[in-house]
Amino acid sequence: MTPRAVTEAILARATALGFHRAGVAPVDAPVRYRAYRRWLASGRAGSMSYLSAPHQLAARRDPRALLPGARSVVVVALAYAHRGGDLRDGRPRGEVARYARGEDYHTVLYRKLTALADALAADLGRPIAARPCVDSAPVLERDLAAAAGIGFVAKNTLVIAPGLGSYFVLGELLVDVAAEPTAAAPIASKCGDCTACLDACPTSAFDGPYLLDARRCISYLTIEHRGAIDRPLRAHMGAMAFGCDVCQAVCPFNAAAPDRIEPAAELRPRSPDAGAVDLIALVDGGANQHRKRVAGTALRRARRDQLARNACIALGNLGDPAAVPALARALAGARSPIVRGHAAWALGRLGAVEPLREAADRERDPYVRSEIAAALADAEAPRTGEPMR
């Protein structure tokens, strides 16, 4: 088959597998690799030190480090539901990012990309070498998506596909097959003068267009970061329990995306409350409940104590007195100092002085003691909730 025929076969197979967009990019050095290295050097990656590992850098500089002999990169986009799963039943509930309300997209994409590789091999009539990549693989997938004509990198650093918006996940398939690229050049940004995403960020995580500081990003803080979250940021995180969609929700390209687009069936909300988790259950629940809650979903990326920490912050921000008993139990009995410390913060926000005073007498961990002292002071302080600027 000619390279053009290979690309036509790839696109037809990708459509049959349910991908909403597909394209082919050349295996070239990503145009933003140097900018990526500068971003790492600036410290904006926070605690994600693994991103600077030699094998990570090598693969992001040249995808052939993941598949020697690779000749083309197939890039696909799979849309997820941007509505649904927002049950409200009177209990304090925290928000889960839209992409994480269905089946774990890592599993879904890997399965579909493997099927795409098998289908391409069948079309060619011979075995091929292929490497499926989801976002856990060290590739600069947004560069590849732009190079394949899928969409453009927006000011919030996400990829926007005109007509589809940004509510989709990306996947890549490296193949040792020559295929014709689907774009003559990477798509340039179409954001124009719009700064809605930058202006709406609750924690002011952007240092300018196309420059995200992960250390202030709610998605990073609730998923990737495992330690204590800086106190000044907590009050601006709202009820986010896992991830954040604020910069997408205000994007005009998402408002203009037609509702007739059917999201992937696997990525639709798995239950009526998939996007609005019970925060008290997150704080109070044991290991078995945690395993059941996250099984088969992207929530597996966060550990149990991380989700409990996030729930404490959300409960403190929601201001519901019904949360006080669960937070007091966490402060008294949680194994993780991180959970105890954030429970203390939340109790301070709720003005629950007694559990804090009782904990102050028995707590021995220096970090938790500092949180209790700050929470006791906060219990008498005026409340603020304005966006950080």
GROMACS .gro file of N, CA and C in nm, residues 20-182:
model
  489
   20HIS      N    1  -1.353   0.993   1.759
   20HIS     CA    2  -1.418   1.112   1.706
   20HIS      C    3  -1.328   1.192   1.613
   21ARG      N    4  -1.200   1.179   1.627
   21ARG     CA    5  -1.103   1.240   1.536
   21ARG      C    6  -0.985   1.145   1.524
   22ALA      N    7  -0.919   1.148   1.410
   22ALA     CA    8  -0.798   1.069   1.390
   22ALA      C    9  -0.712   1.139   1.287
   23GLY      N   10  -0.583   1.124   1.303
   23GLY     CA   11  -0.489   1.183   1.209
   23GLY      C   12  -0.355   1.114   1.217
   24VAL      N   13  -0.267   1.150   1.128
   24VAL     CA   14  -0.133   1.091   1.124
   24VAL      C   15  -0.030   1.203   1.129
   25ALA      N   16   0.066   1.188   1.218
   25ALA     CA   17   0.175   1.285   1.231
   25ALA      C   18   0.306   1.217   1.197
   26PRO      N   19   0.401   1.293   1.144
   26PRO     CA   20   0.534   1.235   1.119
   26PRO      C   21   0.608   1.213   1.250
   27VAL      N   22   0.703   1.122   1.247
   27VAL     CA   23   0.786   1.098   1.365
   27VAL      C   24   0.901   1.197   1.361
   28ASP      N   25   0.874   1.316   1.407
   28ASP     CA   26   0.974   1.422   1.409
   28ASP      C   27   0.993   1.473   1.552
   29ALA      N   28   1.097   1.550   1.571
   29ALA     CA   29   1.118   1.612   1.702
   29ALA      C   30   1.003   1.710   1.728
   30PRO      N   31   0.933   1.699   1.842
   30PRO     CA   32   0.821   1.790   1.871
   30PRO      C   33   0.868   1.936   1.876
   31VAL      N   34   0.785   2.025   1.824
   31VAL     CA   35   0.827   2.165   1.814
   31VAL      C   36   0.835   2.231   1.952
   32ARG      N   37   0.763   2.177   2.050
   32ARG     CA   38   0.762   2.239   2.182
   32ARG      C   39   0.856   2.170   2.281
   33TYR      N   40   0.945   2.085   2.233
   33TYR     CA   41   1.031   2.013   2.327
   33TYR      C   42   1.117   2.108   2.408
   34ARG      N   43   1.175   2.209   2.345
   34ARG     CA   44   1.260   2.303   2.419
   34ARG      C   45   1.178   2.381   2.521
   35ALA      N   46   1.058   2.419   2.483
   35ALA     CA   47   0.970   2.489   2.578
   35ALA      C   48   0.935   2.398   2.695
   36TYR      N   49   0.918   2.269   2.666
   36TYR     CA   50   0.890   2.172   2.772
   36TYR      C   51   1.007   2.162   2.870
   37ARG      N   52   1.128   2.161   2.818
   37ARG     CA   53   1.246   2.156   2.906
   37ARG      C   54   1.255   2.283   2.991
   38ARG      N   55   1.222   2.396   2.932
   38ARG     CA   56   1.223   2.520   3.011
   38ARG      C   57   1.117   2.517   3.120
   39TRP      N   58   1.003   2.460   3.088
   39TRP     CA   59   0.895   2.448   3.188
   39TRP      C   60   0.940   2.361   3.304
   40LEU      N   61   1.007   2.251   3.275
   40LEU     CA   62   1.058   2.166   3.382
   40LEU      C   63   1.162   2.241   3.466
   41ALA      N   64   1.252   2.311   3.399
   41ALA     CA   65   1.359   2.382   3.470
   41ALA      C   66   1.303   2.493   3.559
   42SER      N   67   1.187   2.547   3.524
   42SER     CA   68   1.128   2.655   3.602
   42SER      C   69   1.066   2.607   3.732
   43GLY      N   70   1.051   2.475   3.749
   43GLY     CA   71   0.990   2.421   3.869
   43GLY      C   72   0.839   2.410   3.863
   44ARG      N   73   0.780   2.447   3.749
   44ARG     CA   74   0.634   2.447   3.739
   44ARG      C   75   0.573   2.308   3.735
   45ALA      N   76   0.655   2.204   3.725
   45ALA     CA   77   0.603   2.067   3.728
   45ALA      C   78   0.574   2.020   3.870
   46GLY      N   79   0.609   2.102   3.968
   46GLY     CA   80   0.582   2.065   4.107
   46GLY      C   81   0.657   1.940   4.148
   47SER      N   82   0.584   1.848   4.210
   47SER     CA   83   0.646   1.725   4.262
   47SER      C   84   0.656   1.615   4.158
   48MET      N   85   0.624   1.644   4.033
   48MET     CA   86   0.631   1.540   3.928
   48MET      C   87   0.774   1.527   3.877
   49SER      N   88   0.864   1.491   3.966
   49SER     CA   89   1.006   1.482   3.931
   49SER      C   90   1.033   1.372   3.828
   50TYR      N   91   0.943   1.275   3.819
   50TYR     CA   92   0.963   1.167   3.723
   50TYR      C   93   0.968   1.219   3.579
   51LEU      N   94   0.909   1.336   3.555
   51LEU     CA   95   0.909   1.391   3.420
   51LEU      C   96   1.049   1.425   3.370
   52SER      N   97   1.142   1.441   3.464
   52SER     CA   98   1.280   1.477   3.426
   52SER      C   99   1.372   1.356   3.415
   53ALA      N  100   1.318   1.237   3.433
   53ALA     CA  101   1.400   1.116   3.421
   53ALA      C  102   1.455   1.104   3.278
   54PRO      N  103   1.577   1.054   3.261
   54PRO     CA  104   1.637   1.047   3.127
   54PRO      C  105   1.551   0.976   3.023
   55HIS      N  106   1.488   0.863   3.060
   55HIS     CA  107   1.408   0.792   2.961
   55HIS      C  108   1.283   0.870   2.924
   56GLN      N  109   1.230   0.947   3.020
   56GLN     CA  110   1.114   1.031   2.991
   56GLN      C  111   1.151   1.141   2.891
   57LEU      N  112   1.265   1.206   2.914
   57LEU     CA  113   1.308   1.313   2.825
   57LEU      C  114   1.342   1.260   2.687
   58ALA      N  115   1.406   1.144   2.682
   58ALA     CA  116   1.445   1.087   2.553
   58ALA      C  117   1.323   1.059   2.466
   59ALA      N  118   1.219   1.001   2.526
   59ALA     CA  119   1.099   0.967   2.449
   59ALA      C  120   1.022   1.091   2.406
   60ARG      N  121   1.021   1.193   2.490
   60ARG     CA  122   0.951   1.315   2.452
   60ARG      C  123   1.028   1.392   2.344
   61ARG      N  124   1.158   1.374   2.340
   61ARG     CA  125   1.237   1.438   2.235
   61ARG      C  126   1.221   1.364   2.103
   62ASP      N  127   1.210   1.232   2.109
   62ASP     CA  128   1.199   1.151   1.987
   62ASP      C  129   1.114   1.027   2.018
   63PRO      N  130   0.992   1.019   1.966
   63PRO     CA  131   0.905   0.905   1.995
   63PRO      C  132   0.965   0.770   1.958
   64ARG      N  133   1.066   0.771   1.871
   64ARG     CA  134   1.127   0.643   1.832
   64ARG      C  135   1.201   0.577   1.948
   65ALA      N  136   1.221   0.651   2.057
   65ALA     CA  137   1.279   0.589   2.176
   65ALA      C  138   1.182   0.488   2.236
   66LEU      N  139   1.052   0.504   2.209
   66LEU     CA  140   0.953   0.409   2.258
   66LEU      C  141   0.933   0.292   2.162
   67LEU      N  142   0.953   0.319   2.033
   67LEU     CA  143   0.939   0.213   1.932
   67LEU      C  144   1.046   0.233   1.826
   68PRO      N  145   1.161   0.170   1.843
   68PRO     CA  146   1.265   0.181   1.740
   68PRO      C  147   1.209   0.137   1.604
   69GLY      N  148   1.235   0.215   1.503
   69GLY     CA  149   1.184   0.182   1.372
   69GLY      C  150   1.048   0.244   1.341
   70ALA      N  151   0.993   0.320   1.436
   70ALA     CA  152   0.864   0.385   1.411
   70ALA      C  153   0.877   0.482   1.294
   71ARG      N  154   0.774   0.484   1.210
   71ARG     CA  155   0.777   0.571   1.092
   71ARG      C  156   0.660   0.669   1.089
   72SER      N  157   0.558   0.640   1.168
   72SER     CA  158   0.440   0.728   1.171
   72SER      C  159   0.378   0.724   1.310
   73VAL      N  160   0.305   0.829   1.343
   73VAL     CA  161   0.230   0.834   1.469
   73VAL      C  162   0.083   0.859   1.435
   74VAL      N  163  -0.001   0.766   1.473
   74VAL     CA  164  -0.145   0.785   1.459
   74VAL      C  165  -0.195   0.852   1.587
   75VAL      N  166  -0.268   0.960   1.573
   75VAL     CA  167  -0.322   1.033   1.688
   75VAL      C  168  -0.474   1.027   1.681
   76VAL      N  169  -0.536   0.992   1.793
   76VAL     CA  170  -0.682   0.980   1.797
   76VAL      C  171  -0.739   1.062   1.913
   77ALA      N  172  -0.864   1.103   1.898
   77ALA     CA  173  -0.936   1.175   2.003
   77ALA      C  174  -1.066   1.102   2.030
   78LEU      N  175  -1.097   1.081   2.157
   78LEU     CA  176  -1.219   1.012   2.197
   78LEU      C  177  -1.296   1.103   2.293
   79ALA      N  178  -1.415   1.144   2.253
   79ALA     CA  179  -1.492   1.240   2.332
   79ALA      C  180  -1.557   1.172   2.452
   80TYR      N  181  -1.560   1.245   2.563
   80TYR     CA  182  -1.630   1.196   2.682
   80TYR      C  183  -1.749   1.286   2.710
   81ALA      N  184  -1.839   1.237   2.793
   81ALA     CA  185  -1.961   1.311   2.823
   81ALA      C  186  -1.929   1.435   2.905
   82HIS      N  187  -1.985   1.549   2.865
   82HIS     CA  188  -1.964   1.671   2.944
   82HIS      C  189  -2.088   1.708   3.023
   83ARG      N  190  -2.182   1.616   3.029
   83ARG     CA  191  -2.300   1.634   3.114
   83ARG      C  192  -2.333   1.501   3.179
   84GLY      N  193  -2.399   1.508   3.295
   84GLY     CA  194  -2.444   1.385   3.361
   84GLY      C  195  -2.359   1.347   3.480
   85GLY      N  196  -2.419   1.270   3.569
   85GLY     CA  197  -2.350   1.222   3.687
   85GLY      C  198  -2.345   1.323   3.799
   86ASP      N  199  -2.432   1.425   3.797
   86ASP     CA  200  -2.427   1.533   3.895
   86ASP      C  201  -2.539   1.521   3.998
   87LEU      N  202  -2.554   1.406   4.055
   87LEU     CA  203  -2.659   1.383   4.154
   87LEU      C  204  -2.648   1.480   4.270
   88ARG      N  205  -2.762   1.535   4.311
   88ARG     CA  206  -2.767   1.618   4.431
   88ARG      C  207  -2.878   1.562   4.520
   89ASP      N  208  -2.841   1.517   4.640
   89ASP     CA  209  -2.940   1.451   4.726
   89ASP      C  210  -2.937   1.505   4.869
   90GLY      N  211  -2.880   1.621   4.887
   90GLY     CA  212  -2.876   1.679   5.020
   90GLY      C  213  -2.751   1.648   5.099
   91ARG      N  214  -2.674   1.549   5.057
   91ARG     CA  215  -2.548   1.520   5.126
   91ARG      C  216  -2.437   1.605   5.064
   92PRO      N  217  -2.334   1.639   5.144
   92PRO     CA  218  -2.223   1.717   5.088
   92PRO      C  219  -2.152   1.636   4.979
   93ARG      N  220  -2.147   1.691   4.861
   93ARG     CA  221  -2.089   1.618   4.749
   93ARG      C  222  -1.979   1.699   4.682
   94GLY      N  223  -1.879   1.626   4.633
   94GLY     CA  224  -1.765   1.689   4.568
   94GLY      C  225  -1.764   1.657   4.420
   95GLU      N  226  -1.706   1.747   4.343
   95GLU     CA  227  -1.708   1.733   4.198
   95GLU      C  228  -1.592   1.647   4.147
   96VAL      N  229  -1.626   1.561   4.051
   96VAL     CA  230  -1.528   1.478   3.981
   96VAL      C  231  -1.521   1.528   3.837
   97ALA      N  232  -1.400   1.546   3.786
   97ALA     CA  233  -1.384   1.594   3.648
   97ALA      C  234  -1.460   1.504   3.552
   98ARG      N  235  -1.509   1.563   3.445
   98ARG     CA  236  -1.597   1.492   3.353
   98ARG      C  237  -1.532   1.369   3.292
   99TYR      N  238  -1.403   1.376   3.261
   99TYR     CA  239  -1.338   1.263   3.196
   99TYR      C  240  -1.330   1.140   3.285
  100ALA      N  241  -1.342   1.161   3.417
  100ALA     CA  242  -1.323   1.050   3.512
  100ALA      C  243  -1.454   0.991   3.561
  101ARG      N  244  -1.565   1.021   3.496
  101ARG     CA  245  -1.694   0.973   3.544
  101ARG      C  246  -1.734   0.839   3.483
  102GLY      N  247  -1.663   0.797   3.381
  102GLY     CA  248  -1.693   0.669   3.317
  102GLY      C  249  -1.582   0.568   3.342
  103GLU      N  250  -1.569   0.473   3.251
  103GLU     CA  251  -1.461   0.374   3.260
  103GLU      C  252  -1.327   0.445   3.246
  104ASP      N  253  -1.225   0.392   3.308
  104ASP     CA  254  -1.091   0.450   3.302
  104ASP      C  255  -1.048   0.466   3.156
  105TYR      N  256  -1.027   0.591   3.116
  105TYR     CA  257  -0.995   0.617   2.975
  105TYR      C  258  -0.863   0.554   2.933
  106HIS      N  259  -0.771   0.533   3.027
  106HIS     CA  260  -0.646   0.466   2.993
  106HIS      C  261  -0.675   0.327   2.936
  107THR      N  262  -0.762   0.254   3.004
  107THR     CA  263  -0.799   0.120   2.960
  107THR      C  264  -0.873   0.124   2.827
  108VAL      N  265  -0.967   0.217   2.816
  108VAL     CA  266  -1.048   0.227   2.694
  108VAL      C  267  -0.960   0.258   2.574
  109LEU      N  268  -0.874   0.360   2.587
  109LEU     CA  269  -0.789   0.398   2.476
  109LEU      C  270  -0.691   0.288   2.439
  110TYR      N  271  -0.631   0.225   2.539
  110TYR     CA  272  -0.534   0.119   2.509
  110TYR      C  273  -0.601   0.005   2.432
  111ARG      N  274  -0.721  -0.029   2.475
  111ARG     CA  275  -0.795  -0.136   2.408
  111ARG      C  276  -0.826  -0.099   2.263
  112LYS      N  277  -0.872   0.022   2.241
  112LYS     CA  278  -0.908   0.065   2.106
  112LYS      C  279  -0.784   0.083   2.018
  113LEU      N  280  -0.677   0.134   2.075
  113LEU     CA  281  -0.554   0.150   1.996
  113LEU      C  282  -0.495   0.014   1.956
  114THR      N  283  -0.504  -0.081   2.047
  114THR     CA  284  -0.457  -0.216   2.013
  114THR      C  285  -0.540  -0.275   1.900
  115ALA      N  286  -0.672  -0.253   1.906
  115ALA     CA  287  -0.760  -0.300   1.800
  115ALA      C  288  -0.727  -0.230   1.668
  116LEU      N  289  -0.692  -0.102   1.675
  116LEU     CA  290  -0.655  -0.028   1.554
  116LEU      C  291  -0.527  -0.085   1.493
  117ALA      N  292  -0.430  -0.118   1.577
  117ALA     CA  293  -0.306  -0.178   1.527
  117ALA      C  294  -0.334  -0.313   1.461
  118ASP      N  295  -0.418  -0.394   1.523
  118ASP     CA  296  -0.453  -0.525   1.465
  118ASP      C  297  -0.524  -0.508   1.331
  119ALA      N  298  -0.613  -0.409   1.323
  119ALA     CA  299  -0.686  -0.387   1.199
  119ALA      C  300  -0.593  -0.340   1.088
  120LEU      N  301  -0.498  -0.253   1.123
  120LEU     CA  302  -0.402  -0.207   1.023
  120LEU      C  303  -0.316  -0.321   0.973
  121ALA      N  304  -0.273  -0.408   1.063
  121ALA     CA  305  -0.195  -0.524   1.023
  121ALA      C  306  -0.275  -0.613   0.927
  122ALA      N  307  -0.404  -0.628   0.955
  122ALA     CA  308  -0.490  -0.708   0.867
  122ALA      C  309  -0.501  -0.643   0.729
  123ASP      N  310  -0.514  -0.512   0.726
  123ASP     CA  311  -0.522  -0.442   0.598
  123ASP      C  312  -0.393  -0.457   0.518
  124LEU      N  313  -0.281  -0.455   0.588
  124LEU     CA  314  -0.152  -0.467   0.520
  124LEU      C  315  -0.117  -0.611   0.485
  125GLY      N  316  -0.182  -0.705   0.552
  125GLY     CA  317  -0.155  -0.846   0.527
  125GLY      C  318  -0.023  -0.894   0.584
  126ARG      N  319   0.025  -0.822   0.688
  126ARG     CA  320   0.150  -0.863   0.751
  126ARG      C  321   0.153  -0.810   0.894
  127PRO      N  322   0.236  -0.871   0.980
  127PRO     CA  323   0.250  -0.817   1.116
  127PRO      C  324   0.317  -0.680   1.112
  128ILE      N  325   0.283  -0.597   1.207
  128ILE     CA  326   0.348  -0.466   1.219
  128ILE      C  327   0.397  -0.449   1.363
  129ALA      N  328   0.496  -0.365   1.379
  129ALA     CA  329   0.539  -0.326   1.514
  129ALA      C  330   0.459  -0.201   1.551
  130ALA      N  331   0.398  -0.204   1.669
  130ALA     CA  332   0.313  -0.093   1.710
  130ALA      C  333   0.327  -0.072   1.861
  131ARG      N  334   0.308   0.051   1.904
  131ARG     CA  335   0.314   0.084   2.046
  131ARG      C  336   0.199   0.180   2.079
  132PRO      N  337   0.094   0.131   2.147
  132PRO     CA  338  -0.012   0.223   2.191
  132PRO      C  339   0.039   0.312   2.305
  133CYS      N  340  -0.001   0.437   2.303
  133CYS     CA  341   0.037   0.532   2.408
  133CYS      C  342  -0.086   0.607   2.456
  134VAL      N  343  -0.102   0.613   2.587
  134VAL     CA  344  -0.204   0.698   2.647
  134VAL      C  345  -0.127   0.807   2.720
  135ASP      N  346  -0.190   0.892   2.799
  135ASP     CA  347  -0.117   1.005   2.853
  135ASP      C  348  -0.014   0.968   2.959
  136SER      N  349  -0.015   0.843   3.004
  136SER     CA  350   0.088   0.799   3.097
  136SER      C  351   0.219   0.766   3.025
  137ALA      N  352   0.216   0.757   2.892
  137ALA     CA  353   0.337   0.732   2.815
  137ALA      C  354   0.410   0.864   2.791
  138PRO      N  355   0.542   0.862   2.789
  138PRO     CA  356   0.619   0.987   2.777
  138PRO      C  357   0.627   1.038   2.634
  139VAL      N  358   0.517   1.093   2.584
  139VAL     CA  359   0.516   1.160   2.454
  139VAL      C  360   0.453   1.298   2.472
  140LEU      N  361   0.494   1.391   2.391
  140LEU     CA  362   0.432   1.524   2.392
  140LEU      C  363   0.308   1.517   2.303
  141GLU      N  364   0.202   1.459   2.358
  141GLU     CA  365   0.087   1.424   2.276
  141GLU      C  366   0.014   1.547   2.221
  142ARG      N  367   0.020   1.660   2.287
  142ARG     CA  368  -0.049   1.777   2.234
  142ARG      C  369   0.021   1.830   2.110
  143ASP      N  370   0.154   1.824   2.110
  143ASP     CA  371   0.228   1.858   1.989
  143ASP      C  372   0.190   1.764   1.875
  144LEU      N  373   0.183   1.636   1.906
  144LEU     CA  374   0.150   1.538   1.804
  144LEU      C  375   0.008   1.558   1.752
  145ALA      N  376  -0.084   1.593   1.841
  145ALA     CA  377  -0.222   1.617   1.799
  145ALA      C  378  -0.229   1.736   1.704
  146ALA      N  379  -0.154   1.842   1.733
  146ALA     CA  380  -0.152   1.958   1.644
  146ALA      C  381  -0.087   1.922   1.510
  147ALA      N  382   0.021   1.843   1.516
  147ALA     CA  383   0.090   1.803   1.393
  147ALA      C  384   0.004   1.714   1.306
  148ALA      N  385  -0.087   1.639   1.368
  148ALA     CA  386  -0.175   1.549   1.292
  148ALA      C  387  -0.301   1.619   1.244
  149GLY      N  388  -0.320   1.745   1.283
  149GLY     CA  389  -0.438   1.817   1.240
  149GLY      C  390  -0.561   1.791   1.325
  150ILE      N  391  -0.542   1.729   1.442
  150ILE     CA  392  -0.656   1.702   1.530
  150ILE      C  393  -0.713   1.833   1.585
  151GLY      N  394  -0.626   1.923   1.625
  151GLY     CA  395  -0.669   2.050   1.682
  151GLY      C  396  -0.549   2.136   1.713
  152PHE      N  397  -0.573   2.242   1.787
  152PHE     CA  398  -0.465   2.334   1.822
  152PHE      C  399  -0.450   2.342   1.973
  153VAL      N  400  -0.329   2.375   2.019
  153VAL     CA  401  -0.303   2.391   2.160
  153VAL      C  402  -0.355   2.528   2.204
  154ALA      N  403  -0.447   2.527   2.301
  154ALA     CA  404  -0.512   2.650   2.344
  154ALA      C  405  -0.432   2.718   2.456
  155LYS      N  406  -0.479   2.835   2.497
  155LYS     CA  407  -0.408   2.910   2.600
  155LYS      C  408  -0.408   2.838   2.734
  156ASN      N  409  -0.505   2.749   2.757
  156ASN     CA  410  -0.506   2.671   2.882
  156ASN      C  411  -0.425   2.543   2.869
  157THR      N  412  -0.349   2.530   2.760
  157THR     CA  413  -0.258   2.418   2.728
  157THR      C  414  -0.330   2.292   2.686
  158LEU      N  415  -0.464   2.292   2.677
  158LEU     CA  416  -0.538   2.178   2.627
  158LEU      C  417  -0.550   2.187   2.475
  159VAL      N  418  -0.583   2.074   2.414
  159VAL     CA  419  -0.604   2.073   2.270
  159VAL      C  420  -0.752   2.096   2.241
  160ILE      N  421  -0.780   2.187   2.151
  160ILE     CA  422  -0.916   2.214   2.107
  160ILE      C  423  -0.930   2.169   1.963
  161ALA      N  424  -1.029   2.086   1.937
  161ALA     CA  425  -1.061   2.043   1.801
  161ALA      C  426  -1.185   2.120   1.757
  162PRO      N  427  -1.173   2.207   1.660
  162PRO     CA  428  -1.290   2.283   1.616
  162PRO      C  429  -1.407   2.190   1.581
  163GLY      N  430  -1.523   2.224   1.634
  163GLY     CA  431  -1.641   2.141   1.613
  163GLY      C  432  -1.658   2.034   1.719
  164LEU      N  433  -1.554   2.008   1.795
  164LEU     CA  434  -1.559   1.906   1.900
  164LEU      C  435  -1.532   1.966   2.037
  165GLY      N  436  -1.458   2.077   2.040
  165GLY     CA  437  -1.421   2.137   2.167
  165GLY      C  438  -1.300   2.069   2.227
  166SER      N  439  -1.295   2.062   2.359
  166SER     CA  440  -1.179   2.000   2.426
  166SER      C  441  -1.219   1.887   2.520
  167TYR      N  442  -1.346   1.852   2.524
  167TYR     CA  443  -1.388   1.742   2.612
  167TYR      C  444  -1.359   1.608   2.545
  168PHE      N  445  -1.231   1.577   2.531
  168PHE     CA  446  -1.191   1.448   2.475
  168PHE      C  447  -1.055   1.410   2.531
  169VAL      N  448  -1.024   1.282   2.522
  169VAL     CA  449  -0.893   1.232   2.561
  169VAL      C  450  -0.816   1.192   2.436
  170LEU      N  451  -0.685   1.203   2.444
  170LEU     CA  452  -0.598   1.173   2.331
  170LEU      C  453  -0.529   1.039   2.348
  171GLY      N  454  -0.501   0.975   2.238
  171GLY     CA  455  -0.420   0.854   2.238
  171GLY      C  456  -0.333   0.853   2.114
  172GLU      N  457  -0.224   0.780   2.121
  172GLU     CA  458  -0.132   0.772   2.008
  172GLU      C  459  -0.095   0.626   1.980
  173LEU      N  460  -0.067   0.599   1.854
  173LEU     CA  461  -0.022   0.466   1.813
  173LEU      C  462   0.101   0.483   1.725
  174LEU      N  463   0.217   0.443   1.778
  174LEU     CA  464   0.339   0.444   1.699
  174LEU      C  465   0.342   0.318   1.614
  175VAL      N  466   0.371   0.333   1.486
  175VAL     CA  467   0.374   0.217   1.397
  175VAL      C  468   0.498   0.223   1.309
  176ASP      N  469   0.547   0.107   1.267
  176ASP     CA  470   0.663   0.101   1.178
  176ASP      C  471   0.619   0.099   1.033
  177VAL      N  472   0.515   0.175   1.003
  177VAL     CA  473   0.456   0.180   0.870
  177VAL      C  474   0.458   0.324   0.821
  178ALA      N  475   0.496   0.344   0.696
  178ALA     CA  476   0.497   0.477   0.638
  178ALA      C  477   0.354   0.516   0.601
  179ALA      N  478   0.304   0.622   0.664
  179ALA     CA  479   0.170   0.673   0.634
  179ALA      C  480   0.181   0.822   0.604
  180GLU      N  481   0.095   0.870   0.517
  180GLU     CA  482   0.100   1.011   0.478
  180GLU      C  483   0.042   1.098   0.589
  181PRO      N  484   0.115   1.199   0.634
  181PRO     CA  485   0.061   1.289   0.737
  181PRO      C  486  -0.069   1.354   0.692
  182THR      N  487  -0.157   1.380   0.785
  182THR     CA  488  -0.288   1.437   0.752
  182THR      C  489  -0.291   1.589   0.760
   0.00000   0.00000   0.00000
